[in-house]
JSON list of C-alpha atoms in Angstrom, two decimals:
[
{"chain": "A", "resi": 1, "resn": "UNK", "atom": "CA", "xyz": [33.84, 49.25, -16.89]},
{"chain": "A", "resi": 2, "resn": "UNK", "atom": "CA", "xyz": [29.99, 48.06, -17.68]},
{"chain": "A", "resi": 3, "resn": "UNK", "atom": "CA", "xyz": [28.98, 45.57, -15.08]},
{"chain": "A", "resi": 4, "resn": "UNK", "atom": "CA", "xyz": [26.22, 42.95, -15.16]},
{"chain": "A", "resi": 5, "resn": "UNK", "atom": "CA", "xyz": [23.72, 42.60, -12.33]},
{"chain": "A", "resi": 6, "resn": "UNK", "atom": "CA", "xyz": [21.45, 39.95, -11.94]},
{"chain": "A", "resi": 7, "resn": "UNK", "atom": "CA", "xyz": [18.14, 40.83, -10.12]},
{"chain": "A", "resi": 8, "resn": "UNK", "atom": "CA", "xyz": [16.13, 37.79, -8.39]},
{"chain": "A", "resi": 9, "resn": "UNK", "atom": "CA", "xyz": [12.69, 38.61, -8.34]},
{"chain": "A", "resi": 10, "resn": "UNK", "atom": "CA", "xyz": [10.78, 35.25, -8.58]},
{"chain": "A", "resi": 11, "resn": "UNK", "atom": "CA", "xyz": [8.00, 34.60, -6.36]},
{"chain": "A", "resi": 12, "resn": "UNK", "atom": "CA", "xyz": [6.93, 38.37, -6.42]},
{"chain": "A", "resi": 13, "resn": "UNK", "atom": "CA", "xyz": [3.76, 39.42, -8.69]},
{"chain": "A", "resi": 14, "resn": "UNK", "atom": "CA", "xyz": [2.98, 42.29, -10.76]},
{"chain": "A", "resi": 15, "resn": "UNK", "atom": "CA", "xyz": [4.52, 45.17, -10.35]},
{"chain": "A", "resi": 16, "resn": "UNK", "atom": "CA", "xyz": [7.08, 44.29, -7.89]},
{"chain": "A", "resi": 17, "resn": "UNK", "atom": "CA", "xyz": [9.72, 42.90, -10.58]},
{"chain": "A", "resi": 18, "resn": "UNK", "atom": "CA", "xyz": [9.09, 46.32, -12.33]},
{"chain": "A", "resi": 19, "resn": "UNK", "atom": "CA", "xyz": [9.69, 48.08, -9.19]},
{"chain": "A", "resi": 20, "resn": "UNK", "atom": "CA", "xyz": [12.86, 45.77, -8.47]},
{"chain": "A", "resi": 21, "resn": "UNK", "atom": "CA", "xyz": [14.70, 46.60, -11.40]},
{"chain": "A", "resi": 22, "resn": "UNK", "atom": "CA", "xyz": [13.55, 50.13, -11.78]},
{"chain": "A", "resi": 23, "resn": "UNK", "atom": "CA", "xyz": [15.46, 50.30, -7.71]},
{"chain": "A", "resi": 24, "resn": "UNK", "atom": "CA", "xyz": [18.75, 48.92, -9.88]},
{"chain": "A", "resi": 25, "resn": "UNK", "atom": "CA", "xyz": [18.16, 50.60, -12.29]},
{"chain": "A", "resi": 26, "resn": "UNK", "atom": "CA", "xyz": [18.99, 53.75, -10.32]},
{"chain": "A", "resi": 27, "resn": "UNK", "atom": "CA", "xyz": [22.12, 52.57, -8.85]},
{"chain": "A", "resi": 28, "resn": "UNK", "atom": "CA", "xyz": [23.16, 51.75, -12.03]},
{"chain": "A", "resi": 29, "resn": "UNK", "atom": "CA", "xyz": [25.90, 52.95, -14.35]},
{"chain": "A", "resi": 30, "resn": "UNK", "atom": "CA", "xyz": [25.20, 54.05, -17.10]},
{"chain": "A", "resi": 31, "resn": "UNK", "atom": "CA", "xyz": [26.21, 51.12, -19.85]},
{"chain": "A", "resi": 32, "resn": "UNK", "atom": "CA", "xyz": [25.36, 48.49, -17.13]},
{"chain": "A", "resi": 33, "resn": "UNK", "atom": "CA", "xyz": [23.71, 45.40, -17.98]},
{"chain": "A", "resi": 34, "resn": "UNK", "atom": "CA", "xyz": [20.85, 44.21, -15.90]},
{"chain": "A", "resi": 35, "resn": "UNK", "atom": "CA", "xyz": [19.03, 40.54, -15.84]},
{"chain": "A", "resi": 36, "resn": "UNK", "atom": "CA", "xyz": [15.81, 40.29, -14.45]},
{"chain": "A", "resi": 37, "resn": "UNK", "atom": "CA", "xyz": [14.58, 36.76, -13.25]},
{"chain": "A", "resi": 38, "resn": "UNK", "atom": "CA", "xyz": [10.84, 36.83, -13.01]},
{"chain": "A", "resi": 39, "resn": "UNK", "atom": "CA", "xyz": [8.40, 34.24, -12.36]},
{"chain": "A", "resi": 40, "resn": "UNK", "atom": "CA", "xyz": [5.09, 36.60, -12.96]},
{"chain": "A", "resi": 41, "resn": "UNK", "atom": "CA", "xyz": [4.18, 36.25, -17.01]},
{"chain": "A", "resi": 42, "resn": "UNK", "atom": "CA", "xyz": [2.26, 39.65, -16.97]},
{"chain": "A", "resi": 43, "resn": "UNK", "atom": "CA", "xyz": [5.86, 41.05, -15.61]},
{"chain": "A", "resi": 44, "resn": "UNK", "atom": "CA", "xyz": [7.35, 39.48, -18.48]},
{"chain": "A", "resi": 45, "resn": "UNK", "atom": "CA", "xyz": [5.48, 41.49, -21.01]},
{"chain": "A", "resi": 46, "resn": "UNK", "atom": "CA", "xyz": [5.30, 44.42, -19.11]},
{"chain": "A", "resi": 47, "resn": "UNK", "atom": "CA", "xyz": [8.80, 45.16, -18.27]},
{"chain": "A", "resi": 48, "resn": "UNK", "atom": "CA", "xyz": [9.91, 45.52, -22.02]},
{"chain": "A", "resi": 49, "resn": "UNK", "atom": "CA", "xyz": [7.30, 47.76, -22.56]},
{"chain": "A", "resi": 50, "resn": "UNK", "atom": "CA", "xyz": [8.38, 49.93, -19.50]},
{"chain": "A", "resi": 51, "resn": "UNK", "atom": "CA", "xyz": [12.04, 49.34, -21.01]},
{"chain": "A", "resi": 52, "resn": "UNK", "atom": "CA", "xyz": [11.19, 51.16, -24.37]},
{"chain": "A", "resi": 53, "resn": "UNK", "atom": "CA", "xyz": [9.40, 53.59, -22.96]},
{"chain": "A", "resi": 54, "resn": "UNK", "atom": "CA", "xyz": [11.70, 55.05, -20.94]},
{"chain": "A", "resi": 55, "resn": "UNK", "atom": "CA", "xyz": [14.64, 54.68, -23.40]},
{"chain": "A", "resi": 56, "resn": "UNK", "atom": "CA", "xyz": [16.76, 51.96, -21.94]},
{"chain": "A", "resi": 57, "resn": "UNK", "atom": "CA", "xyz": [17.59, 49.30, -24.37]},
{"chain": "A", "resi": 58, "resn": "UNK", "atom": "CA", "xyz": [15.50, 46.24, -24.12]},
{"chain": "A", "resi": 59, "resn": "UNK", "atom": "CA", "xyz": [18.48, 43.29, -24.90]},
{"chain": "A", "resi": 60, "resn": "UNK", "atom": "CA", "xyz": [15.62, 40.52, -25.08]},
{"chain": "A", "resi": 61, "resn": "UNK", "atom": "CA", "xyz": [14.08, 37.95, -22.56]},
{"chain": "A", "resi": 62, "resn": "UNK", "atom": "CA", "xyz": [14.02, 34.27, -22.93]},
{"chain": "A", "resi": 63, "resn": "UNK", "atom": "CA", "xyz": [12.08, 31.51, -20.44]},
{"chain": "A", "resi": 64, "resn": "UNK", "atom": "CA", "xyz": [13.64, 28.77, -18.51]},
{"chain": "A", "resi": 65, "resn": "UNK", "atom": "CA", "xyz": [11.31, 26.15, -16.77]},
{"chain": "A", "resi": 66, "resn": "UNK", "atom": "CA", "xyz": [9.14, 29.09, -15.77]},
{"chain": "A", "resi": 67, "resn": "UNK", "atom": "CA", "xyz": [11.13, 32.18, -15.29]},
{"chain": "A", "resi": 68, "resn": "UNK", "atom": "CA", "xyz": [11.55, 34.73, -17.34]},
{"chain": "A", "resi": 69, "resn": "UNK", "atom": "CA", "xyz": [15.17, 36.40, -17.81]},
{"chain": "A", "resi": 70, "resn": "UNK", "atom": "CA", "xyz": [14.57, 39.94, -19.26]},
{"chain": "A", "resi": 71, "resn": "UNK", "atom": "CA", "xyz": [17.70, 41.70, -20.08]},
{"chain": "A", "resi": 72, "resn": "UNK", "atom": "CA", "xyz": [18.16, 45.63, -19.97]},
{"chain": "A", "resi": 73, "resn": "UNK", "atom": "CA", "xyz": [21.50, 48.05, -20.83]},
{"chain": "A", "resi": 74, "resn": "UNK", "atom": "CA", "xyz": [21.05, 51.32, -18.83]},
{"chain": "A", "resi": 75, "resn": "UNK", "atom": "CA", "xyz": [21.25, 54.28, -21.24]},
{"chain": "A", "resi": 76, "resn": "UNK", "atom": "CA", "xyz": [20.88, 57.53, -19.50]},
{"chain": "B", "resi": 1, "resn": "UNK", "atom": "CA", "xyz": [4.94, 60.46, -26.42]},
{"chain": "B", "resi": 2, "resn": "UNK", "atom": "CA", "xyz": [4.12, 63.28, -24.43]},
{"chain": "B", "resi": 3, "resn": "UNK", "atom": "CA", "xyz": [3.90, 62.57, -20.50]},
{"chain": "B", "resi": 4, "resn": "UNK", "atom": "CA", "xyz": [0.77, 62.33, -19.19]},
{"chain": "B", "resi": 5, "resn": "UNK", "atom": "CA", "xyz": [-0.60, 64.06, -16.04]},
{"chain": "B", "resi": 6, "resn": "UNK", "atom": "CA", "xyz": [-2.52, 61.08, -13.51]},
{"chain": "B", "resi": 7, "resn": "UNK", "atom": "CA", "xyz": [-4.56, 62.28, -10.91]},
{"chain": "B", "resi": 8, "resn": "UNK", "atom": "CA", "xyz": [-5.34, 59.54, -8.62]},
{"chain": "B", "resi": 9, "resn": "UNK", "atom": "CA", "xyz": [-8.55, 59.67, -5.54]},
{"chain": "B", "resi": 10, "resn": "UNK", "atom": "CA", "xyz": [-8.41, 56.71, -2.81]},
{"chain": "B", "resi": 11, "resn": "UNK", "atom": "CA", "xyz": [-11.03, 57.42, -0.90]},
{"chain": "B", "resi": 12, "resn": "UNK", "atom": "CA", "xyz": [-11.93, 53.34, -0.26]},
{"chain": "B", "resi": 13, "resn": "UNK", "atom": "CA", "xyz": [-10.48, 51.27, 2.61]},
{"chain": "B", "resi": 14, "resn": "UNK", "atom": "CA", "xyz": [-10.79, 47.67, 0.75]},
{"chain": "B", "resi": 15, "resn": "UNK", "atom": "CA", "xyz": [-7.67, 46.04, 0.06]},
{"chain": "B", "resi": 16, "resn": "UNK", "atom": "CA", "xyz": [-7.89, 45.39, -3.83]},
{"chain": "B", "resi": 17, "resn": "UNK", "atom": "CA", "xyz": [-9.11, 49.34, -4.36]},
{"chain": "B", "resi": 18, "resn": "UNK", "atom": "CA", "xyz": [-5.87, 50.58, -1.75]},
{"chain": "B", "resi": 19, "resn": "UNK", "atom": "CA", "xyz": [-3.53, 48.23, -4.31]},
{"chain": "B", "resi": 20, "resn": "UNK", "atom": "CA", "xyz": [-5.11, 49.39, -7.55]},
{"chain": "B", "resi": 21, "resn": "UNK", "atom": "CA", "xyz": [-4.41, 52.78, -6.64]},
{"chain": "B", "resi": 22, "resn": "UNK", "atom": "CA", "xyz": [-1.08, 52.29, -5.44]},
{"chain": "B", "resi": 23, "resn": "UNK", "atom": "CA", "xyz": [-0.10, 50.06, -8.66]},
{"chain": "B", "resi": 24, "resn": "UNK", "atom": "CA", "xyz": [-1.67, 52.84, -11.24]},
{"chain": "B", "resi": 25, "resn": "UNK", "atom": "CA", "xyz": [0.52, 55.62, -8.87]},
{"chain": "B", "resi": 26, "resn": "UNK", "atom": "CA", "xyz": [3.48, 53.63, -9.08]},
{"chain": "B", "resi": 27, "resn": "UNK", "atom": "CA", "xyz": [3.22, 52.15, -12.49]},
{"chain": "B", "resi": 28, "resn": "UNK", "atom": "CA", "xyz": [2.19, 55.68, -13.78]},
{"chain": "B", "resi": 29, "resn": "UNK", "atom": "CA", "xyz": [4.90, 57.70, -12.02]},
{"chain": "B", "resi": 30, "resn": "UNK", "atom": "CA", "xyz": [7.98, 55.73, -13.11]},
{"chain": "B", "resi": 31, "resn": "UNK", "atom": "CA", "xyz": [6.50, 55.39, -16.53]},
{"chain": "B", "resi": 32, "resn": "UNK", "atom": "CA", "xyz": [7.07, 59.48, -16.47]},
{"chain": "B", "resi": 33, "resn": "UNK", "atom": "CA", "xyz": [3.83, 60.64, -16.33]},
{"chain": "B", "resi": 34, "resn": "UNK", "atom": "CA", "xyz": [3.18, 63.67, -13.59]},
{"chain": "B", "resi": 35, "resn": "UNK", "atom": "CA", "xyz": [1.59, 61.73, -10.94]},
{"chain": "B", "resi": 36, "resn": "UNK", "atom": "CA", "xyz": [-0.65, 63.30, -7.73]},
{"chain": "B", "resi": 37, "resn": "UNK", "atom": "CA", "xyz": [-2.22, 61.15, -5.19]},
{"chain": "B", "resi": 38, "resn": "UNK", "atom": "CA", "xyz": [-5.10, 61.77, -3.16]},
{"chain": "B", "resi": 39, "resn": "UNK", "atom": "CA", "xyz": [-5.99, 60.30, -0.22]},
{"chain": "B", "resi": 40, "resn": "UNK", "atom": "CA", "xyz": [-9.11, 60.49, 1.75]},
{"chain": "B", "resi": 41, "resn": "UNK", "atom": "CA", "xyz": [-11.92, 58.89, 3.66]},
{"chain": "B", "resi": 42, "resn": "UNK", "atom": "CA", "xyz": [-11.46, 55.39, 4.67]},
{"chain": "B", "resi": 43, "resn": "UNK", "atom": "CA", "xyz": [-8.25, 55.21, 2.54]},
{"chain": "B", "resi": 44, "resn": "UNK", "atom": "CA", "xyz": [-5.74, 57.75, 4.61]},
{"chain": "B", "resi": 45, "resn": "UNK", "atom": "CA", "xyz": [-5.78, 55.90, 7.70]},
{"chain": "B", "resi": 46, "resn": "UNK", "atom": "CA", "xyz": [-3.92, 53.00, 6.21]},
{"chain": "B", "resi": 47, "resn": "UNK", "atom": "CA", "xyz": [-1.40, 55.30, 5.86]},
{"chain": "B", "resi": 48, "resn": "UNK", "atom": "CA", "xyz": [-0.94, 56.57, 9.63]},
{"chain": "B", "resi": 49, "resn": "UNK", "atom": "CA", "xyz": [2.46, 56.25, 10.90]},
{"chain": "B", "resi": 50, "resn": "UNK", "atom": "CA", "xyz": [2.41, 52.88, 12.59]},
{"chain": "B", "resi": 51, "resn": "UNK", "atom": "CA", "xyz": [-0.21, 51.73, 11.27]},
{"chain": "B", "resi": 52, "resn": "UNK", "atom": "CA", "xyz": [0.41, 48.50, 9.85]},
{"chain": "B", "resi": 53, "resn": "UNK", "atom": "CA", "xyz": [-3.31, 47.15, 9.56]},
{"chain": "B", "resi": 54, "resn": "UNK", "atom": "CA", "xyz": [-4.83, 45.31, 6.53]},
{"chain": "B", "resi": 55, "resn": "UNK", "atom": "CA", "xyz": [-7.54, 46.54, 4.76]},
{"chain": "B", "resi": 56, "resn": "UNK", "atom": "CA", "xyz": [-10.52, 44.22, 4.19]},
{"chain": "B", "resi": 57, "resn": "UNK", "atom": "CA", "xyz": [-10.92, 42.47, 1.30]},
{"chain": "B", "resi": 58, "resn": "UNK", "atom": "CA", "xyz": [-13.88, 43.29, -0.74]},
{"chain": "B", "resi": 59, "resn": "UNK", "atom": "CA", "xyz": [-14.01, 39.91, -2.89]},
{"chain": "B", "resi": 60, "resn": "UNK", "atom": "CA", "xyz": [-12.92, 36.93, -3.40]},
{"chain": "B", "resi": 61, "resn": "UNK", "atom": "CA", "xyz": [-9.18, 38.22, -5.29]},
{"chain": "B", "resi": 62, "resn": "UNK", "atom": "CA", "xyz": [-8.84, 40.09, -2.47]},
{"chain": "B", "resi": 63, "resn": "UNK", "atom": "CA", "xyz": [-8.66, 37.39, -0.45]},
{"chain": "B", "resi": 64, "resn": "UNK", "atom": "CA", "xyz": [-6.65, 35.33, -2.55]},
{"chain": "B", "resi": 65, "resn": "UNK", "atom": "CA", "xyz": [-4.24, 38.25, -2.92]},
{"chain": "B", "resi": 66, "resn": "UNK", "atom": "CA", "xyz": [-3.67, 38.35, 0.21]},
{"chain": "B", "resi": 67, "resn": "UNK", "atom": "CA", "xyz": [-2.05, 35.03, 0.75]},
{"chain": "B", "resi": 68, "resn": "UNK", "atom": "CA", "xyz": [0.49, 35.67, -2.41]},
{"chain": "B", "resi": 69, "resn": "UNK", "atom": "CA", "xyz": [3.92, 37.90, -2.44]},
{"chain": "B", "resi": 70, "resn": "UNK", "atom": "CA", "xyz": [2.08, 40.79, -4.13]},
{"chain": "B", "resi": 71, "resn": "UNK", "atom": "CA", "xyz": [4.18, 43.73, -3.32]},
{"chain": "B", "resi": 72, "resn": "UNK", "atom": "CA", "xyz": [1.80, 45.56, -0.64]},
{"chain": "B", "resi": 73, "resn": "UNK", "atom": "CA", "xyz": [0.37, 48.72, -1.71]},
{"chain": "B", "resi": 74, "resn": "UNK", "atom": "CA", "xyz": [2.07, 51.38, 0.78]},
{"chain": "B", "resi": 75, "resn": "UNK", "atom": "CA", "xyz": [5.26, 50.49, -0.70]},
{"chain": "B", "resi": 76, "resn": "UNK", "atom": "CA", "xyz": [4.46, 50.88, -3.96]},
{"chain": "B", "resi": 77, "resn": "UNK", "atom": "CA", "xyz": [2.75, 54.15, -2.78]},
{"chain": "B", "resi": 78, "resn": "UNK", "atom": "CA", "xyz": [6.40, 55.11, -1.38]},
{"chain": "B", "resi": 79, "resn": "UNK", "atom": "CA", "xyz": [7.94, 53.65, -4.56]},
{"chain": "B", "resi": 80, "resn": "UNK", "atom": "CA", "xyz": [5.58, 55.94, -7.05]},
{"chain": "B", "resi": 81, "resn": "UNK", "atom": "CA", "xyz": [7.08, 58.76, -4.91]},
{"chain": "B", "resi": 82, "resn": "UNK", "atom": "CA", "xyz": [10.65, 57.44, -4.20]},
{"chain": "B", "resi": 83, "resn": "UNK", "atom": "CA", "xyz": [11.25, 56.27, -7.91]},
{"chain": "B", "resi": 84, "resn": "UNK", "atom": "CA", "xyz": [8.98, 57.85, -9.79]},
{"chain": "B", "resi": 85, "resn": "UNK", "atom": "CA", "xyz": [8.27, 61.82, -8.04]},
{"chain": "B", "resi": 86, "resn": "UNK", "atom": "CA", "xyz": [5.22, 61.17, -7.29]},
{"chain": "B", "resi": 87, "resn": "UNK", "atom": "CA", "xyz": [3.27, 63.53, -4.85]},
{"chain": "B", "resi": 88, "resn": "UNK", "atom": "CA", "xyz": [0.59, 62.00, -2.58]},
{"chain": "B", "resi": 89, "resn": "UNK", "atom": "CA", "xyz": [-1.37, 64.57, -0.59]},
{"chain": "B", "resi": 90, "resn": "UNK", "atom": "CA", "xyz": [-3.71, 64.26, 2.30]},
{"chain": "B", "resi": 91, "resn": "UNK", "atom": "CA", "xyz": [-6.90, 65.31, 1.87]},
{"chain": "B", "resi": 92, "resn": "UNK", "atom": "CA", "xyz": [-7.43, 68.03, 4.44]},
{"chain": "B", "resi": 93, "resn": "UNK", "atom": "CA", "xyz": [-11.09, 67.00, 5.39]},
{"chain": "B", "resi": 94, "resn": "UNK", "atom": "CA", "xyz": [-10.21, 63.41, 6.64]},
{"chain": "B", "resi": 95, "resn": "UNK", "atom": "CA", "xyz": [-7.39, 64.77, 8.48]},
{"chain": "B", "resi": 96, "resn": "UNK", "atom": "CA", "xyz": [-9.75, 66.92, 10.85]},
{"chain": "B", "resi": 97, "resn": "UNK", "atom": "CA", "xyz": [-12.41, 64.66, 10.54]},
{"chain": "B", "resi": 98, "resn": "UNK", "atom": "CA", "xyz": [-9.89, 61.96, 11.92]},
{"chain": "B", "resi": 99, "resn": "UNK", "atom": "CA", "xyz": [-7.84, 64.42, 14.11]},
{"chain": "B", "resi": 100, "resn": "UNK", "atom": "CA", "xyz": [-4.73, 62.99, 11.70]},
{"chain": "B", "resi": 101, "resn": "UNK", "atom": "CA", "xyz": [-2.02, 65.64, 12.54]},
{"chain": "B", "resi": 102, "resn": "UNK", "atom": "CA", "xyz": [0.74, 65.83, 9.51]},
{"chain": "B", "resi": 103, "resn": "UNK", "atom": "CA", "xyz": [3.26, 64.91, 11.78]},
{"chain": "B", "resi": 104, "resn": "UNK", "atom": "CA", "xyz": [1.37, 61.07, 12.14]},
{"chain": "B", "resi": 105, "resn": "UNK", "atom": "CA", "xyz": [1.72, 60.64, 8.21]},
{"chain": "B", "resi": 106, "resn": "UNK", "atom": "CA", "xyz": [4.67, 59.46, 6.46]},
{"chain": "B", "resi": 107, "resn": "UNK", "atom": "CA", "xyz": [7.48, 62.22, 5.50]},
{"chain": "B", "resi": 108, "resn": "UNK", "atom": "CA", "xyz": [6.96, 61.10, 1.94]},
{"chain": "B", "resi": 109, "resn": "UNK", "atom": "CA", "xyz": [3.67, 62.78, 1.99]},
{"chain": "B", "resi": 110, "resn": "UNK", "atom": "CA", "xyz": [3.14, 66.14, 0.81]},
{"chain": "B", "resi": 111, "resn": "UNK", "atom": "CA", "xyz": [1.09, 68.98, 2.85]},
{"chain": "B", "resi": 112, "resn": "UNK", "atom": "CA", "xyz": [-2.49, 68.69, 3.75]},
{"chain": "B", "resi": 113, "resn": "UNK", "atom": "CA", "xyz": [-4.90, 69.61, 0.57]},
{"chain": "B", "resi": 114, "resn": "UNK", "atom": "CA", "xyz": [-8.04, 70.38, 0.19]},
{"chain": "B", "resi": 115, "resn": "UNK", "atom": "CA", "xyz": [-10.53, 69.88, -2.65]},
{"chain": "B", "resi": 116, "resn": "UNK", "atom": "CA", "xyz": [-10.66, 72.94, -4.17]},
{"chain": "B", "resi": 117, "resn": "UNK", "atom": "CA", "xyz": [-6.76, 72.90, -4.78]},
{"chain": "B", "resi": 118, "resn": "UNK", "atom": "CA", "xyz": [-6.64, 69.80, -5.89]},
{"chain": "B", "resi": 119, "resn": "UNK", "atom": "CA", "xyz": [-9.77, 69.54, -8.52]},
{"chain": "B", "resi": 120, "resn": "UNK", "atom": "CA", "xyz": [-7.76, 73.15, -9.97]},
{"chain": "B", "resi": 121, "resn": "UNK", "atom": "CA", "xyz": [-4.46, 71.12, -10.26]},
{"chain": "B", "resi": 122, "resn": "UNK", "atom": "CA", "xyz": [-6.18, 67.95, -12.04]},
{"chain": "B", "resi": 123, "resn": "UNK", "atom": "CA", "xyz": [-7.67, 70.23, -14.59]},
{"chain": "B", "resi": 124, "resn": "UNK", "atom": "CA", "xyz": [-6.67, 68.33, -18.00]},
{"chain": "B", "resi": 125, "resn": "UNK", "atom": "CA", "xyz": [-5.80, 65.65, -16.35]},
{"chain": "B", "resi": 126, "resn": "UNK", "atom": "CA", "xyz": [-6.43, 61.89, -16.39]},
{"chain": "B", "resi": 127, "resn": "UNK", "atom": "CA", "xyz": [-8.47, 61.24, -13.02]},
{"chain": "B", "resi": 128, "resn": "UNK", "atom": "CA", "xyz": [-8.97, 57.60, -11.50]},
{"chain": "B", "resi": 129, "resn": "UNK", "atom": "CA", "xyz": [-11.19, 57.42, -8.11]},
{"chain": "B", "resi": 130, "resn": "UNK", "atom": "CA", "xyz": [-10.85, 54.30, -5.97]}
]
């Protein structure tokens, strides 16, 4: 069964959220959800772009009081 | 897209060149592009087993860098390789020069190389000196 993992990486700048999740990412199931919390903006626009271009689905990202929650599926 | 081949020189020992080069390696490499890393000079002895010594900043950003949780630039180097296959070679030269034996580098690192090796493997490739 597809799990959700949530992945705290606030505080930590550019590209250690990337590197965070990518380290899930890994461990990962395939059809596992994961949620990135990151307080660095260029991560924010980064990580989707890493997301497509691997071929993970990008779910979206939305901002609370400063952090960014970015939302993958692994896919392979 | 087709992957892209990276080949990366670090020959400086300044902090904001050392993380440059480690962010383009590690970026790069888990972005699927064939990444090889080359360290020499004032660079590879950052990278001596033990050594946990930090480089001098060259400006101002290096200096302010240094007092923020910026992931530091020897684990990114590990996390180009680790995560991303990588390949990060020491450059033969600075090991002599140095008296660096392999054995005193991390066991992440490929073999010694020299120059001539690695300027025929980064034919057609994208090359960024630090």
């Amino acid at each position: 069964m597809a799990e959700k993992k949530v992945i705290d990486a606030r505080g930590s700048f550019c590209p250690g959220p990337l590197m965070e999740l990518i380290g899930w990412i890994k461990l990962a199931d395939i059809g596992d959800e994961l949620e990135l919390l990151s307080s660095d903006k260029g991560s924010a626009e980064d990580v989707p772009e890493w997301v497509k271009k691997v071929g993970h689905e990008y779910l979206g990202s939305r901002e609370e009081a400063g952090v960014w929650h970015i939302m993958v599926k692994k896919t392979k | 897209m087709e992957p892209s081949k990276i080949s990366i020189v670090v020959v400086s020992g300044s902090l904001e060149r050392l993380q440059m080069a480690a962010m383009v390696a590690s970026v790069g490499a888990v972005s699927g592009n064939d990444v090889r890393v080359f360290l020499s000079m004032n660079a590879l002895a950052y990278f001596v087993k033990g050594s946990d010594a930090a480089p001098p900043a060259e400006g101002a950003f290096g200096e302010l860098m240094a007092g923020k949780k910026v992931p530091g630039f020897r684990s990114l180097i590990e996390n180009a390789v680790e995560l991303g296959d990588a390949k990060v070679y020491p450059c033969s030269m600075a090991m002599d020069v140095m008296a660096i034996e392999s054995s005193a580098l991390p066991s992440y690192f490929g073999p010694p190389l020299g120059l001539t090796k690695f300027l025929d493997d980064a034919r057609d490739t994208q090359v960024f000196t630090f």
